[in-house]
Amino acid sequence: MEEKRMKMSRSCLMVFLLLAMVNMSLPAASQEQVAETIYVQEVDMNGTLLSGVQVIGQDAAGYSFEGVTDSNGTAIVSGLPGAWQFLFVKDGYEPLKFSSNVTETGEGVVYLQKSSQSSDNTTLAEQNSQENQTSAKSMSMQEWYNLGISMQKEGKYAEAAEAFDEVVRIDPKFAMAWYNKYVALRELGRNSEADAALSEAKNLSYDASL
């Protein structure tokens, strides 16, 4: 009888140990997966919702998740609750990396900033513009004068006036340029400016009758 009790005790102990091992291998109820709905916008809360943003990361247990925002700028990812790591990637925007404590199913908003490449493109355009301006300013006085005469012959008096402006900026004592500036301004109906240019030409002893 005693021997039978001992065998039953051993059997109960083995069953208890097996159950304990099974329970240890199962995730606790609190470790059920949660989902995070993420909205991605450009720059700030007033920005456009961005589609095609890759959402990559890891949940609290180190399991990877991945998603892509749809046409409404929305992506849904899921994992075990706790500290999550996020990485957001889209062409033309700065990658965004951060961690967040996700303990329950919920929603969040993320803002992406335009990449410095876009700024570099803008800077390059500005640089090209500056180079063009520098190139224009590097034209000689004679080239500006010839351009002014050419524009005047074509009836492009505004361009002619600007060209003669450059001439007298380089050489304020070039009387012929002042006179031709006067002619161009007179054709444009800018009479007060035309009179001032004619006055400068006369002060430099330019004879309009020649």
C-alpha positions as YAML, in Angstrom:
chain: A
units: angstrom
residues:
- id: 1
  name: MET
  ca: [0.00, 0.00, 0.00]
- id: 2
  name: GLU
  ca: [2.79, 2.33, 0.98]
- id: 3
  name: GLU
  ca: [4.66, 1.51, -2.20]
- id: 4
  name: LYS
  ca: [1.57, 2.33, -4.26]
- id: 5
  name: ARG
  ca: [1.30, 5.76, -2.56]
- id: 6
  name: MET
  ca: [4.94, 6.52, -3.32]
- id: 7
  name: LYS
  ca: [4.46, 5.65, -7.00]
- id: 8
  name: MET
  ca: [1.40, 7.93, -7.19]
- id: 9
  name: SER
  ca: [3.37, 10.75, -5.53]
- id: 10
  name: ARG
  ca: [6.17, 10.37, -8.05]
- id: 11
  name: SER
  ca: [3.66, 10.40, -10.91]
- id: 12
  name: CYS
  ca: [1.97, 13.53, -9.57]
- id: 13
  name: LEU
  ca: [5.34, 15.25, -9.20]
- id: 14
  name: MET
  ca: [6.31, 14.44, -12.79]
- id: 15
  name: VAL
  ca: [2.96, 15.73, -14.07]
- id: 16
  name: PHE
  ca: [3.41, 18.93, -12.04]
- id: 17
  name: LEU
  ca: [6.91, 19.46, -13.43]
- id: 18
  name: LEU
  ca: [5.72, 18.88, -17.00]
- id: 19
  name: LEU
  ca: [2.88, 21.38, -16.55]
- id: 20
  name: ALA
  ca: [5.29, 23.90, -15.09]
- id: 21
  name: MET
  ca: [7.61, 23.53, -18.09]
- id: 22
  name: VAL
  ca: [4.71, 23.97, -20.52]
- id: 23
  name: ASN
  ca: [3.52, 27.08, -18.69]
- id: 24
  name: MET
  ca: [7.02, 28.55, -18.83]
- id: 25
  name: SER
  ca: [7.15, 28.06, -22.60]
- id: 26
  name: LEU
  ca: [3.81, 29.81, -23.18]
- id: 27
  name: PRO
  ca: [3.68, 33.65, -23.33]
- id: 28
  name: ALA
  ca: [1.82, 35.30, -20.52]
- id: 29
  name: ALA
  ca: [-1.56, 36.87, -21.24]
- id: 30
  name: SER
  ca: [0.04, 40.30, -20.94]
- id: 31
  name: GLN
  ca: [2.37, 39.41, -23.80]
- id: 32
  name: GLU
  ca: [-0.37, 39.29, -26.41]
- id: 33
  name: GLN
  ca: [0.46, 41.32, -29.49]
- id: 34
  name: VAL
  ca: [-0.66, 44.91, -29.82]
- id: 35
  name: ALA
  ca: [-1.03, 46.96, -33.01]
- id: 36
  name: GLU
  ca: [0.02, 50.51, -33.76]
- id: 37
  name: THR
  ca: [-1.64, 52.55, -36.52]
- id: 38
  name: ILE
  ca: [0.80, 55.18, -37.75]
- id: 39
  name: TYR
  ca: [0.00, 58.26, -39.83]
- id: 40
  name: VAL
  ca: [2.95, 59.85, -41.63]
- id: 41
  name: GLN
  ca: [2.80, 63.51, -42.64]
- id: 42
  name: GLU
  ca: [5.17, 65.93, -44.32]
- id: 43
  name: VAL
  ca: [6.91, 68.44, -42.01]
- id: 44
  name: ASP
  ca: [4.11, 69.09, -39.48]
- id: 45
  name: MET
  ca: [0.44, 68.57, -38.58]
- id: 46
  name: ASN
  ca: [-0.62, 70.71, -41.55]
- id: 47
  name: GLY
  ca: [1.51, 68.73, -43.98]
- id: 48
  name: THR
  ca: [0.47, 66.28, -46.67]
- id: 49
  name: LEU
  ca: [-0.08, 62.64, -45.72]
- id: 50
  name: LEU
  ca: [2.77, 60.66, -47.26]
- id: 51
  name: SER
  ca: [2.29, 57.35, -49.06]
- id: 52
  name: GLY
  ca: [5.05, 54.86, -49.80]
- id: 53
  name: VAL
  ca: [6.91, 55.43, -46.53]
- id: 54
  name: GLN
  ca: [8.72, 52.30, -45.34]
- id: 55
  name: VAL
  ca: [8.14, 51.58, -41.65]
- id: 56
  name: ILE
  ca: [10.75, 49.20, -40.23]
- id: 57
  name: GLY
  ca: [11.39, 48.23, -36.63]
- id: 58
  name: GLN
  ca: [11.51, 45.80, -33.72]
- id: 59
  name: ASP
  ca: [9.09, 45.12, -30.90]
- id: 60
  name: ALA
  ca: [9.98, 44.69, -27.22]
- id: 61
  name: ALA
  ca: [11.00, 41.06, -27.75]
- id: 62
  name: GLY
  ca: [13.30, 41.91, -30.65]
- id: 63
  name: TYR
  ca: [10.96, 40.61, -33.36]
- id: 64
  name: SER
  ca: [11.04, 42.59, -36.59]
- id: 65
  name: PHE
  ca: [8.04, 44.26, -38.16]
- id: 66
  name: GLU
  ca: [7.66, 46.11, -41.44]
- id: 67
  name: GLY
  ca: [4.99, 48.09, -43.25]
- id: 68
  name: VAL
  ca: [4.44, 50.71, -45.96]
- id: 69
  name: THR
  ca: [2.07, 53.68, -45.73]
- id: 70
  name: ASP
  ca: [-0.90, 53.54, -48.08]
- id: 71
  name: SER
  ca: [-2.47, 56.35, -50.11]
- id: 72
  name: ASN
  ca: [-3.82, 57.81, -46.88]
- id: 73
  name: GLY
  ca: [-0.37, 57.94, -45.32]
- id: 74
  name: THR
  ca: [-1.26, 55.08, -42.96]
- id: 75
  name: ALA
  ca: [0.63, 51.94, -41.93]
- id: 76
  name: ILE
  ca: [-0.28, 49.34, -39.29]
- id: 77
  name: VAL
  ca: [2.41, 47.31, -37.52]
- id: 78
  name: SER
  ca: [2.10, 44.85, -34.65]
- id: 79
  name: GLY
  ca: [4.31, 43.22, -32.03]
- id: 80
  name: LEU
  ca: [4.76, 42.45, -28.36]
- id: 81
  name: PRO
  ca: [4.23, 45.40, -26.00]
- id: 82
  name: GLY
  ca: [7.09, 47.40, -24.56]
- id: 83
  name: ALA
  ca: [9.88, 49.49, -26.05]
- id: 84
  name: TRP
  ca: [9.68, 49.50, -29.85]
- id: 85
  name: GLN
  ca: [12.33, 50.73, -32.28]
- id: 86
  name: PHE
  ca: [11.11, 52.55, -35.40]
- id: 87
  name: LEU
  ca: [12.76, 53.61, -38.67]
- id: 88
  name: PHE
  ca: [10.87, 55.58, -41.34]
- id: 89
  name: VAL
  ca: [12.36, 55.84, -44.83]
- id: 90
  name: LYS
  ca: [11.16, 57.59, -48.01]
- id: 91
  name: ASP
  ca: [13.06, 59.03, -50.98]
- id: 92
  name: GLY
  ca: [13.39, 62.79, -50.75]
- id: 93
  name: TYR
  ca: [12.98, 62.85, -46.97]
- id: 94
  name: GLU
  ca: [15.31, 62.57, -44.01]
- id: 95
  name: PRO
  ca: [15.20, 59.08, -42.42]
- id: 96
  name: LEU
  ca: [13.59, 59.17, -38.99]
- id: 97
  name: LYS
  ca: [14.67, 56.78, -36.22]
- id: 98
  name: PHE
  ca: [13.37, 56.68, -32.66]
- id: 99
  name: SER
  ca: [12.08, 54.40, -29.89]
- id: 100
  name: SER
  ca: [8.65, 54.51, -28.28]
- id: 101
  name: ASN
  ca: [6.96, 52.64, -25.45]
- id: 102
  name: VAL
  ca: [3.99, 50.83, -27.03]
- id: 103
  name: THR
  ca: [1.95, 49.06, -24.35]
- id: 104
  name: GLU
  ca: [-1.45, 48.80, -26.00]
- id: 105
  name: THR
  ca: [-3.13, 49.03, -29.38]
- id: 106
  name: GLY
  ca: [-3.30, 52.65, -30.45]
- id: 107
  name: GLU
  ca: [-2.46, 55.35, -33.00]
- id: 108
  name: GLY
  ca: [0.39, 57.76, -33.58]
- id: 109
  name: VAL
  ca: [1.51, 60.50, -35.97]
- id: 110
  name: VAL
  ca: [5.00, 60.91, -37.40]
- id: 111
  name: TYR
  ca: [6.38, 63.91, -39.32]
- id: 112
  name: LEU
  ca: [9.09, 63.56, -41.96]
- id: 113
  name: GLN
  ca: [11.31, 66.45, -43.02]
- id: 114
  name: LYS
  ca: [12.44, 66.98, -46.60]
- id: 115
  name: SER
  ca: [15.99, 65.79, -47.13]
- id: 116
  name: SER
  ca: [18.99, 68.08, -47.40]
- id: 117
  name: GLN
  ca: [19.34, 66.83, -50.99]
- id: 118
  name: SER
  ca: [16.31, 68.94, -51.89]
- id: 119
  name: SER
  ca: [17.97, 71.89, -50.18]
- id: 120
  name: ASP
  ca: [21.18, 71.11, -52.06]
- id: 121
  name: ASN
  ca: [19.24, 71.23, -55.33]
- id: 122
  name: THR
  ca: [17.82, 74.62, -54.37]
- id: 123
  name: THR
  ca: [21.27, 75.82, -53.39]
- id: 124
  name: LEU
  ca: [22.64, 74.59, -56.72]
- id: 125
  name: ALA
  ca: [19.94, 76.50, -58.59]
- id: 126
  name: GLU
  ca: [20.77, 79.63, -56.61]
- id: 127
  name: GLN
  ca: [24.46, 79.08, -57.29]
- id: 128
  name: ASN
  ca: [23.80, 78.75, -61.03]
- id: 129
  name: SER
  ca: [21.78, 81.95, -60.92]
- id: 130
  name: GLN
  ca: [24.61, 83.74, -59.13]
- id: 131
  name: GLU
  ca: [27.09, 82.39, -61.66]
- id: 132
  name: ASN
  ca: [24.91, 83.66, -64.49]
- id: 133
  name: GLN
  ca: [24.76, 87.07, -62.82]
- id: 134
  name: THR
  ca: [28.52, 87.05, -62.33]
- id: 135
  name: SER
  ca: [28.97, 86.08, -65.98]
- id: 136
  name: ALA
  ca: [26.71, 88.94, -67.02]
- id: 137
  name: LYS
  ca: [28.62, 91.41, -64.88]
- id: 138
  name: SER
  ca: [31.90, 90.19, -66.33]
- id: 139
  name: MET
  ca: [30.89, 91.41, -69.80]
- id: 140
  name: SER
  ca: [33.04, 94.24, -70.99]
- id: 141
  name: MET
  ca: [31.78, 97.78, -71.42]
- id: 142
  name: GLN
  ca: [32.03, 97.44, -75.20]
- id: 143
  name: GLU
  ca: [29.98, 94.22, -75.16]
- id: 144
  name: TRP
  ca: [27.25, 95.90, -73.13]
- id: 145
  name: TYR
  ca: [27.25, 98.87, -75.47]
- id: 146
  name: ASN
  ca: [27.03, 96.67, -78.57]
- id: 147
  name: LEU
  ca: [24.18, 94.74, -76.94]
- id: 148
  name: GLY
  ca: [22.35, 97.99, -76.22]
- id: 149
  name: ILE
  ca: [22.69, 99.17, -79.81]
- id: 150
  name: SER
  ca: [21.53, 95.78, -81.10]
- id: 151
  name: MET
  ca: [18.47, 95.76, -78.79]
- id: 152
  name: GLN
  ca: [17.65, 99.31, -79.81]
- id: 153
  name: LYS
  ca: [17.72, 98.41, -83.50]
- id: 154
  name: GLU
  ca: [15.32, 95.52, -82.79]
- id: 155
  name: GLY
  ca: [12.95, 97.84, -80.95]
- id: 156
  name: LYS
  ca: [13.65, 96.16, -77.60]
- id: 157
  name: TYR
  ca: [14.02, 99.40, -75.72]
- id: 158
  name: ALA
  ca: [13.71, 98.01, -72.21]
- id: 159
  name: GLU
  ca: [16.62, 95.62, -72.83]
- id: 160
  name: ALA
  ca: [18.55, 98.43, -74.53]
- id: 161
  name: ALA
  ca: [18.08, 100.73, -71.53]
- id: 162
  name: GLU
  ca: [19.33, 98.00, -69.18]
- id: 163
  name: ALA
  ca: [22.39, 97.41, -71.36]
- id: 164
  name: PHE
  ca: [23.26, 101.11, -71.41]
- id: 165
  name: ASP
  ca: [22.74, 101.16, -67.63]
- id: 166
  name: GLU
  ca: [25.54, 98.61, -67.36]
- id: 167
  name: VAL
  ca: [27.74, 100.69, -69.65]
- id: 168
  name: VAL
  ca: [27.45, 103.87, -67.58]
- id: 169
  name: ARG
  ca: [27.84, 101.84, -64.39]
- id: 170
  name: ILE
  ca: [31.24, 100.71, -65.70]
- id: 171
  name: ASP
  ca: [32.15, 104.08, -67.19]
- id: 172
  name: PRO
  ca: [29.96, 106.99, -65.95]
- id: 173
  name: LYS
  ca: [31.74, 109.34, -68.39]
- id: 174
  name: PHE
  ca: [30.70, 107.48, -71.54]
- id: 175
  name: ALA
  ca: [28.55, 110.26, -73.02]
- id: 176
  name: MET
  ca: [27.32, 108.25, -76.03]
- id: 177
  name: ALA
  ca: [25.93, 105.57, -73.70]
- id: 178
  name: TRP
  ca: [24.01, 108.20, -71.72]
- id: 179
  name: TYR
  ca: [22.53, 109.55, -74.92]
- id: 180
  name: ASN
  ca: [21.48, 106.13, -76.19]
- id: 181
  name: LYS
  ca: [19.99, 105.41, -72.79]
- id: 182
  name: TYR
  ca: [18.00, 108.62, -73.18]
- id: 183
  name: VAL
  ca: [16.71, 107.45, -76.59]
- id: 184
  name: ALA
  ca: [15.63, 104.06, -75.23]
- id: 185
  name: LEU
  ca: [13.90, 105.57, -72.18]
- id: 186
  name: ARG
  ca: [12.12, 108.14, -74.34]
- id: 187
  name: GLU
  ca: [10.73, 105.33, -76.51]
- id: 188
  name: LEU
  ca: [9.48, 103.64, -73.33]
- id: 189
  name: GLY
  ca: [7.73, 106.82, -72.24]
- id: 190
  name: ARG
  ca: [9.88, 107.12, -69.13]
- id: 191
  name: ASN
  ca: [10.37, 110.82, -69.79]
- id: 192
  name: SER
  ca: [11.77, 111.99, -66.46]
- id: 193
  name: GLU
  ca: [14.45, 109.29, -66.56]
- id: 194
  name: ALA
  ca: [15.10, 110.07, -70.22]
- id: 195
  name: ASP
  ca: [15.60, 113.77, -69.43]
- id: 196
  name: ALA
  ca: [18.05, 112.87, -66.65]
- id: 197
  name: ALA
  ca: [20.05, 110.67, -69.04]
- id: 198
  name: LEU
  ca: [20.11, 113.43, -71.68]
- id: 199
  name: SER
  ca: [21.28, 115.90, -69.05]
- id: 200
  name: GLU
  ca: [24.16, 113.58, -68.15]
- id: 201
  name: ALA
  ca: [25.10, 113.31, -71.83]
- id: 202
  name: LYS
  ca: [25.12, 117.11, -72.24]
- id: 203
  name: ASN
  ca: [27.16, 117.57, -69.07]
- id: 204
  name: LEU
  ca: [29.77, 115.35, -70.67]
- id: 205
  name: SER
  ca: [29.75, 117.65, -73.72]
- id: 206
  name: TYR
  ca: [27.88, 115.20, -75.92]
- id: 207
  name: ASP
  ca: [26.56, 116.93, -79.05]
- id: 208
  name: ALA
  ca: [23.32, 115.26, -80.15]
- id: 209
  name: SER
  ca: [23.55, 116.98, -83.53]
- id: 210
  name: LEU
  ca: [26.62, 114.94, -84.48]
...
